[in-house]
Amino acid sequence: MSDVKVEILKMEELPCALMSYSGGSRGFPKQYETIVNKHFQILYMEEFKKNKNMFAPKIQALLLWWHLPVVDKELLDSLPNLKVIASSGAGVDHLDLKLITSYGIIVSNTPGVGDDATADMGMALMFASAKNVVEGDKITHSPDTKEFDFNWVGNDITEATLGIIGMGSIGYCIAQRAKAFRMRILYHNRNRRTLEDERAVGAEYCSNMADLLHQSDYVMVVVKLTPDTHGFIGKEELQLMKPTATLINISRGQVIDQDALVDALNKGIIRSAALDVTHPEPLPRNHPLLTAKNIIITPHIGNATDKTRRRVAERIVQNASGILNGLSVTDIVAAP
């Protein structure tokens, strides 16, 4: 038997995984397909929809690349042998876990994989805002610029006070980085971390978030999106911040009341904001946040590095394959 035929037989023996589509701005990157092909036959939605009756019984795994495809009752009803949904990223707010688990399907995610990249992004936004990087770049490139205003200044990072709201794994990575800049680190979290953790980065716990907001030069929001954190930072919280403070959000757009933020920026209640997330994404082109004063908005690129995304793809596949083969998988998301 030829090597080609052997390879084809091996492929046919692999379980089938359904994915959204290949390439493009939101599809699964073509350069990572070899990672999936080691454990699964890939079937993309376009091909699946052309012949559901033939393909549906073969699909045992659904691999979600940044929330696609959308998982609803119609899709679940069409996949009688689906056993696992492996989702990229730590957040699962895009999934109806009660619905999915009612079908006996196991859900996994990829917590921790993007912590460093996301923490780097949080620091990058803080630096960019403090040092007027975006506005400075515009001035440098502008055809109207005749001279630089050397009396235009930004803010310091070194020895400033950073308040971290949400001291999970990403928040702690931020604290580790902030320590190198001799920042005073305050944090507010549902559960206090150990004294050993606090001492390692020099962090001070604030049981009352208002205490953190009053004192911080930079407020970094790193919480998960839950019913409790929806609109977590609103008008009242923004008014508690220093007028010289900067708000940075690398969690989810819904965590911040965006209307209240626009008002706070335009009225000078806070100095500035830097967001990697909004709601929706992208914002409508006429959204007032896009024309608010002193704001930087990036397109949800916190963990968008090749190394991180490749590791995410590997973890998705490992989780799905492990679950199908009865192996112990630590990234299983518990049903609500």
GROMACS .gro file of C-alpha atoms in nm:
model
  336
    1MET     CA    1   0.000   0.000   0.000
    2SER     CA    2   0.137   0.342  -0.092
    3ASP     CA    3   0.226   0.603   0.170
    4VAL     CA    4  -0.046   0.827   0.029
    5LYS     CA    5  -0.315   0.562   0.079
    6VAL     CA    6  -0.192   0.494   0.433
    7GLU     CA    7  -0.214   0.864   0.510
    8ILE     CA    8  -0.568   0.882   0.370
    9LEU     CA    9  -0.673   0.586   0.584
   10LYS     CA   10  -0.525   0.750   0.894
   11MET     CA   11  -0.717   1.067   0.819
   12GLU     CA   12  -1.041   0.874   0.779
   13GLU     CA   13  -0.988   0.715   1.120
   14LEU     CA   14  -0.960   1.052   1.293
   15PRO     CA   15  -1.271   1.200   1.455
   16CYS     CA   16  -1.434   1.491   1.276
   17ALA     CA   17  -1.425   1.844   1.418
   18LEU     CA   18  -1.656   2.120   1.298
   19MET     CA   19  -1.512   2.473   1.272
   20SER     CA   20  -1.642   2.807   1.142
   21TYR     CA   21  -1.439   2.877   0.829
   22SER     CA   22  -1.080   2.894   0.712
   23GLY     CA   23  -0.881   3.216   0.707
   24GLY     CA   24  -1.017   3.565   0.665
   25SER     CA   25  -1.051   3.819   0.944
   26ARG     CA   26  -1.239   3.590   1.186
   27GLY     CA   27  -1.186   3.239   1.054
   28PHE     CA   28  -0.936   2.980   1.173
   29PRO     CA   29  -0.583   3.074   1.054
   30LYS     CA   30  -0.462   2.848   0.777
   31GLN     CA   31  -0.116   2.828   0.930
   32TYR     CA   32  -0.259   2.649   1.236
   33GLU     CA   33  -0.458   2.386   1.046
   34THR     CA   34  -0.172   2.136   1.072
   35ILE     CA   35  -0.213   2.150   1.451
   36VAL     CA   36  -0.574   2.036   1.421
   37ASN     CA   37  -0.503   1.779   1.150
   38LYS     CA   38  -0.286   1.576   1.387
   39HIS     CA   39  -0.595   1.477   1.585
   40PHE     CA   40  -0.902   1.563   1.375
   41GLN     CA   41  -1.047   1.582   1.030
   42ILE     CA   42  -1.152   1.945   0.986
   43LEU     CA   43  -1.497   2.018   0.851
   44TYR     CA   44  -1.584   2.383   0.797
   45MET     CA   45  -1.939   2.519   0.827
   46GLU     CA   46  -1.979   2.597   0.459
   47GLU     CA   47  -1.916   2.235   0.360
   48PHE     CA   48  -2.125   2.107   0.652
   49LYS     CA   49  -2.429   2.312   0.550
   50LYS     CA   50  -2.415   2.175   0.195
   51ASN     CA   51  -2.473   1.820   0.317
   52LYS     CA   52  -2.581   1.810   0.682
   53ASN     CA   53  -2.732   1.463   0.661
   54MET     CA   54  -2.404   1.309   0.553
   55PHE     CA   55  -2.169   1.503   0.782
   56ALA     CA   56  -2.372   1.553   1.101
   57PRO     CA   57  -2.331   1.197   1.241
   58LYS     CA   58  -1.952   1.218   1.197
   59ILE     CA   59  -1.895   1.533   1.402
   60GLN     CA   60  -1.779   1.466   1.758
   61ALA     CA   61  -1.609   1.798   1.839
   62LEU     CA   62  -1.689   2.163   1.783
   63LEU     CA   63  -1.378   2.384   1.790
   64LEU     CA   64  -1.456   2.750   1.851
   65TRP     CA   65  -1.206   3.007   1.732
   66TRP     CA   66  -1.291   3.335   1.908
   67HIS     CA   67  -1.658   3.258   1.955
   68LEU     CA   68  -1.731   3.120   1.607
   69PRO     CA   69  -1.945   2.940   1.506
   70VAL     CA   70  -2.235   3.061   1.719
   71VAL     CA   71  -2.366   2.777   1.935
   72ASP     CA   72  -2.745   2.771   1.954
   73LYS     CA   73  -3.018   2.509   1.987
   74GLU     CA   74  -3.050   2.472   1.611
   75LEU     CA   75  -2.683   2.382   1.575
   76LEU     CA   76  -2.683   2.147   1.874
   77ASP     CA   77  -2.994   1.968   1.747
   78SER     CA   78  -2.821   1.909   1.415
   79LEU     CA   79  -2.518   1.735   1.574
   80PRO     CA   80  -2.639   1.412   1.738
   81ASN     CA   81  -2.291   1.278   1.817
   82LEU     CA   82  -2.129   1.599   1.940
   83LYS     CA   83  -1.942   1.527   2.264
   84VAL     CA   84  -1.720   1.829   2.325
   85ILE     CA   85  -1.708   2.202   2.254
   86ALA     CA   86  -1.354   2.334   2.286
   87SER     CA   87  -1.348   2.713   2.301
   88SER     CA   88  -1.053   2.947   2.264
   89GLY     CA   89  -0.977   3.195   2.541
   90ALA     CA   90  -1.067   3.186   2.909
   91GLY     CA   91  -1.402   3.364   2.887
   92VAL     CA   92  -1.714   3.161   2.814
   93ASP     CA   93  -1.970   3.441   2.836
   94HIS     CA   94  -2.050   3.377   2.468
   95LEU     CA   95  -2.177   3.026   2.548
   96ASP     CA   96  -2.512   2.919   2.694
   97LEU     CA   97  -2.363   2.661   2.929
   98LYS     CA   98  -2.699   2.546   3.065
   99LEU     CA   99  -2.822   2.473   2.714
  100ILE     CA  100  -2.503   2.300   2.604
  101THR     CA  101  -2.464   2.079   2.911
  102SER     CA  102  -2.830   1.978   2.885
  103TYR     CA  103  -2.722   1.788   2.572
  104GLY     CA  104  -2.452   1.606   2.772
  105ILE     CA  105  -2.178   1.798   2.592
  106ILE     CA  106  -1.855   1.885   2.772
  107VAL     CA  107  -1.718   2.239   2.737
  108SER     CA  108  -1.350   2.331   2.767
  109ASN     CA  109  -1.163   2.660   2.744
  110THR     CA  110  -0.800   2.774   2.744
  111PRO     CA  111  -0.734   2.967   3.066
  112GLY     CA  112  -0.385   3.096   3.131
  113VAL     CA  113  -0.256   3.061   2.777
  114GLY     CA  114  -0.290   3.429   2.694
  115ASP     CA  115  -0.210   3.574   3.037
  116ASP     CA  116   0.131   3.716   2.952
  117ALA     CA  117   0.026   3.860   2.617
  118THR     CA  118  -0.283   4.022   2.770
  119ALA     CA  119  -0.085   4.162   3.061
  120ASP     CA  120   0.164   4.306   2.812
  121MET     CA  121  -0.127   4.474   2.635
  122GLY     CA  122  -0.251   4.627   2.957
  123MET     CA  123   0.091   4.773   3.022
  124ALA     CA  124   0.118   4.892   2.661
  125LEU     CA  125  -0.212   5.081   2.689
  126MET     CA  126  -0.105   5.236   3.017
  127PHE     CA  127   0.224   5.355   2.868
  128ALA     CA  128   0.065   5.476   2.545
  129SER     CA  129  -0.189   5.685   2.734
  130ALA     CA  130   0.055   5.822   2.990
  131LYS     CA  131   0.318   5.914   2.733
  132ASN     CA  132   0.078   6.050   2.466
  133VAL     CA  133   0.211   5.796   2.217
  134VAL     CA  134  -0.089   5.791   1.983
  135GLU     CA  135  -0.140   6.167   1.977
  136GLY     CA  136   0.234   6.222   1.945
  137ASP     CA  137   0.246   5.994   1.643
  138LYS     CA  138  -0.037   6.189   1.479
  139ILE     CA  139   0.140   6.520   1.541
  140THR     CA  140   0.465   6.385   1.398
  141HIS     CA  141   0.293   6.264   1.081
  142SER     CA  142   0.062   6.563   1.034
  143PRO     CA  143   0.136   6.781   0.729
  144ASP     CA  144   0.032   7.081   0.942
  145THR     CA  145   0.308   7.031   1.200
  146LYS     CA  146   0.571   7.305   1.180
  147GLU     CA  147   0.728   7.263   1.523
  148PHE     CA  148   0.693   7.050   1.836
  149ASP     CA  149   0.551   7.186   2.160
  150PHE     CA  150   0.822   7.094   2.409
  151ASN     CA  151   0.605   7.214   2.697
  152TRP     CA  152   0.346   6.944   2.623
  153VAL     CA  153   0.390   6.675   2.887
  154GLY     CA  154   0.250   6.338   2.978
  155ASN     CA  155   0.237   6.144   3.302
  156ASP     CA  156   0.485   5.924   3.486
  157ILE     CA  157   0.452   5.550   3.526
  158THR     CA  158   0.746   5.492   3.758
  159GLU     CA  159   0.643   5.524   4.124
  160ALA     CA  160   0.281   5.602   4.030
  161THR     CA  161  -0.009   5.413   4.190
  162LEU     CA  162  -0.173   5.134   3.991
  163GLY     CA  163  -0.508   4.997   4.100
  164ILE     CA  164  -0.588   4.651   3.962
  165ILE     CA  165  -0.953   4.548   3.971
  166GLY     CA  166  -0.954   4.171   3.934
  167MET     CA  167  -0.637   4.007   4.065
  168GLY     CA  168  -0.671   3.676   3.887
  169SER     CA  169  -0.392   3.526   3.680
  170ILE     CA  170  -0.380   3.816   3.431
  171GLY     CA  171  -0.409   4.078   3.703
  172TYR     CA  172  -0.122   3.916   3.888
  173CYS     CA  173   0.091   3.915   3.572
  174ILE     CA  174   0.028   4.289   3.548
  175ALA     CA  175   0.134   4.337   3.909
  176GLN     CA  176   0.458   4.151   3.838
  177ARG     CA  177   0.533   4.390   3.554
  178ALA     CA  178   0.429   4.698   3.751
  179LYS     CA  179   0.667   4.605   4.033
  180ALA     CA  180   0.960   4.656   3.793
  181PHE     CA  181   0.852   5.021   3.758
  182ARG     CA  182   0.841   5.068   4.134
  183MET     CA  183   0.469   5.131   4.118
  184ARG     CA  184   0.256   5.123   4.427
  185ILE     CA  185   0.014   4.841   4.356
  186LEU     CA  186  -0.338   4.830   4.499
  187TYR     CA  187  -0.585   4.560   4.411
  188HIS     CA  188  -0.949   4.475   4.462
  189ASN     CA  189  -1.066   4.119   4.416
  190ARG     CA  190  -1.359   3.904   4.518
  191ASN     CA  191  -1.114   3.691   4.716
  192ARG     CA  192  -0.796   3.820   4.873
  193ARG     CA  193  -0.477   3.656   4.751
  194THR     CA  194  -0.230   3.496   4.992
  195LEU     CA  195   0.014   3.712   5.186
  196GLU     CA  196   0.291   3.536   4.996
  197ASP     CA  197   0.141   3.647   4.665
  198GLU     CA  198   0.100   4.002   4.791
  199ARG     CA  199   0.453   4.027   4.921
  200ALA     CA  200   0.601   3.888   4.600
  201VAL     CA  201   0.473   4.189   4.403
  202GLY     CA  202   0.429   4.438   4.685
  203ALA     CA  203   0.051   4.458   4.640
  204GLU     CA  204  -0.192   4.605   4.891
  205TYR     CA  205  -0.544   4.464   4.917
  206CYS     CA  206  -0.842   4.701   4.911
  207SER     CA  207  -1.155   4.527   5.035
  208ASN     CA  208  -1.350   4.839   4.936
  209MET     CA  209  -1.310   4.927   4.569
  210ALA     CA  210  -1.375   5.293   4.648
  211ASP     CA  211  -1.046   5.308   4.839
  212LEU     CA  212  -0.861   5.185   4.529
  213LEU     CA  213  -1.039   5.430   4.300
  214HIS     CA  214  -0.963   5.727   4.528
  215GLN     CA  215  -0.590   5.657   4.535
  216SER     CA  216  -0.497   5.520   4.192
  217ASP     CA  217  -0.329   5.710   3.912
  218TYR     CA  218  -0.412   5.421   3.679
  219VAL     CA  219  -0.706   5.185   3.720
  220MET     CA  220  -0.672   4.858   3.529
  221VAL     CA  221  -0.990   4.649   3.490
  222VAL     CA  222  -0.922   4.276   3.451
  223VAL     CA  223  -1.243   4.105   3.568
  224LYS     CA  224  -1.446   3.831   3.403
  225LEU     CA  225  -1.780   3.929   3.254
  226THR     CA  226  -2.057   3.796   3.478
  227PRO     CA  227  -2.397   3.930   3.580
  228ASP     CA  228  -2.222   4.083   3.882
  229THR     CA  229  -1.959   4.266   3.675
  230HIS     CA  230  -2.189   4.393   3.400
  231GLY     CA  231  -2.168   4.773   3.426
  232PHE     CA  232  -1.923   4.733   3.714
  233ILE     CA  233  -1.758   5.068   3.641
  234GLY     CA  234  -2.025   5.333   3.603
  235LYS     CA  235  -2.089   5.698   3.680
  236GLU     CA  236  -2.043   5.661   4.055
  237GLU     CA  237  -1.714   5.472   4.025
  238LEU     CA  238  -1.575   5.716   3.768
  239GLN     CA  239  -1.653   6.009   3.996
  240LEU     CA  240  -1.451   5.843   4.272
  241MET     CA  241  -1.138   5.844   4.055
  242LYS     CA  242  -0.879   6.121   4.051
  243PRO     CA  243  -0.928   6.384   3.779
  244THR     CA  244  -0.571   6.299   3.674
  245ALA     CA  245  -0.638   5.924   3.658
  246THR     CA  246  -0.652   5.690   3.358
  247LEU     CA  247  -0.896   5.400   3.320
  248ILE     CA  248  -0.769   5.095   3.131
  249ASN     CA  249  -0.997   4.806   3.032
  250ILE     CA  250  -0.865   4.473   2.904
  251SER     CA  251  -1.155   4.257   3.024
  252ARG     CA  252  -1.488   4.295   2.840
  253GLY     CA  253  -1.659   4.603   2.705
  254GLN     CA  254  -1.980   4.541   2.902
  255VAL     CA  255  -1.792   4.579   3.230
  256ILE     CA  256  -1.785   4.958   3.180
  257ASP     CA  257  -2.084   5.187   3.135
  258GLN     CA  258  -1.965   5.343   2.809
  259ASP     CA  259  -2.209   5.635   2.822
  260ALA     CA  260  -2.083   5.725   3.167
  261LEU     CA  261  -1.725   5.696   3.043
  262VAL     CA  262  -1.789   5.934   2.752
  263ASP     CA  263  -1.936   6.186   2.994
  264ALA     CA  264  -1.644   6.147   3.237
  265LEU     CA  265  -1.387   6.202   2.964
  266ASN     CA  266  -1.557   6.499   2.804
  267LYS     CA  267  -1.617   6.671   3.139
  268GLY     CA  268  -1.265   6.603   3.268
  269ILE     CA  269  -1.385   6.384   3.554
  270ILE     CA  270  -1.092   6.157   3.467
  271ARG     CA  271  -0.786   6.238   3.255
  272SER     CA  272  -0.804   5.959   3.000
  273ALA     CA  273  -0.903   5.605   2.910
  274ALA     CA  274  -0.739   5.324   2.714
  275LEU     CA  275  -0.957   5.034   2.602
  276ASP     CA  276  -0.880   4.711   2.423
  277VAL     CA  277  -1.245   4.607   2.448
  278THR     CA  278  -1.579   4.775   2.378
  279HIS     CA  279  -1.940   4.675   2.332
  280PRO     CA  280  -2.014   4.605   2.056
  281GLU     CA  281  -1.694   4.531   1.866
  282PRO     CA  282  -1.640   4.724   1.652
  283LEU     CA  283  -1.837   5.022   1.776
  284PRO     CA  284  -2.083   5.187   1.536
  285ARG     CA  285  -1.893   5.454   1.343
  286ASN     CA  286  -2.103   5.728   1.502
  287HIS     CA  287  -2.056   5.607   1.860
  288PRO     CA  288  -1.964   5.896   2.094
  289LEU     CA  289  -1.682   5.695   2.248
  290LEU     CA  290  -1.491   5.727   1.921
  291THR     CA  291  -1.485   6.106   1.949
  292ALA     CA  292  -1.447   6.134   2.325
  293LYS     CA  293  -1.153   6.330   2.463
  294ASN     CA  294  -0.828   6.158   2.559
  295ILE     CA  295  -0.910   5.801   2.468
  296ILE     CA  296  -0.721   5.518   2.301
  297ILE     CA  297  -0.919   5.224   2.162
  298THR     CA  298  -0.761   4.912   2.016
  299PRO     CA  299  -0.951   4.627   1.843
  300HIS     CA  300  -0.944   4.355   2.114
  301ILE     CA  301  -0.587   4.247   2.039
  302GLY     CA  302  -0.477   4.172   2.394
  303ASN     CA  303  -0.346   3.823   2.327
  304ALA     CA  304  -0.299   3.863   1.952
  305THR     CA  305   0.054   3.732   1.912
  306ASP     CA  306   0.150   3.440   1.691
  307LYS     CA  307   0.308   3.250   1.981
  308THR     CA  308   0.000   3.290   2.199
  309ARG     CA  309  -0.254   3.212   1.926
  310ARG     CA  310  -0.058   2.902   1.825
  311ARG     CA  311  -0.059   2.785   2.187
  312VAL     CA  312  -0.433   2.850   2.206
  313ALA     CA  313  -0.490   2.637   1.896
  314GLU     CA  314  -0.279   2.359   2.046
  315ARG     CA  315  -0.471   2.371   2.374
  316ILE     CA  316  -0.810   2.361   2.200
  317VAL     CA  317  -0.708   2.049   2.012
  318GLN     CA  318  -0.548   1.885   2.317
  319ASN     CA  319  -0.859   1.946   2.525
  320ALA     CA  320  -1.102   1.816   2.264
  321SER     CA  321  -0.891   1.512   2.181
  322GLY     CA  322  -0.829   1.436   2.549
  323ILE     CA  323  -1.198   1.449   2.635
  324LEU     CA  324  -1.291   1.222   2.343
  325ASN     CA  325  -1.024   0.974   2.450
  326GLY     CA  326  -1.126   0.972   2.815
  327LEU     CA  327  -0.814   1.147   2.939
  328SER     CA  328  -0.795   1.383   3.234
  329VAL     CA  329  -0.845   1.741   3.111
  330THR     CA  330  -0.811   2.031   3.356
  331ASP     CA  331  -0.973   2.296   3.136
  332ILE     CA  332  -1.329   2.166   3.162
  333VAL     CA  333  -1.582   2.441   3.233
  334ALA     CA  334  -1.823   2.349   3.510
  335ALA     CA  335  -2.192   2.377   3.437
  336PRO     CA  336  -2.371   2.663   3.617
   0.00000   0.00000   0.00000
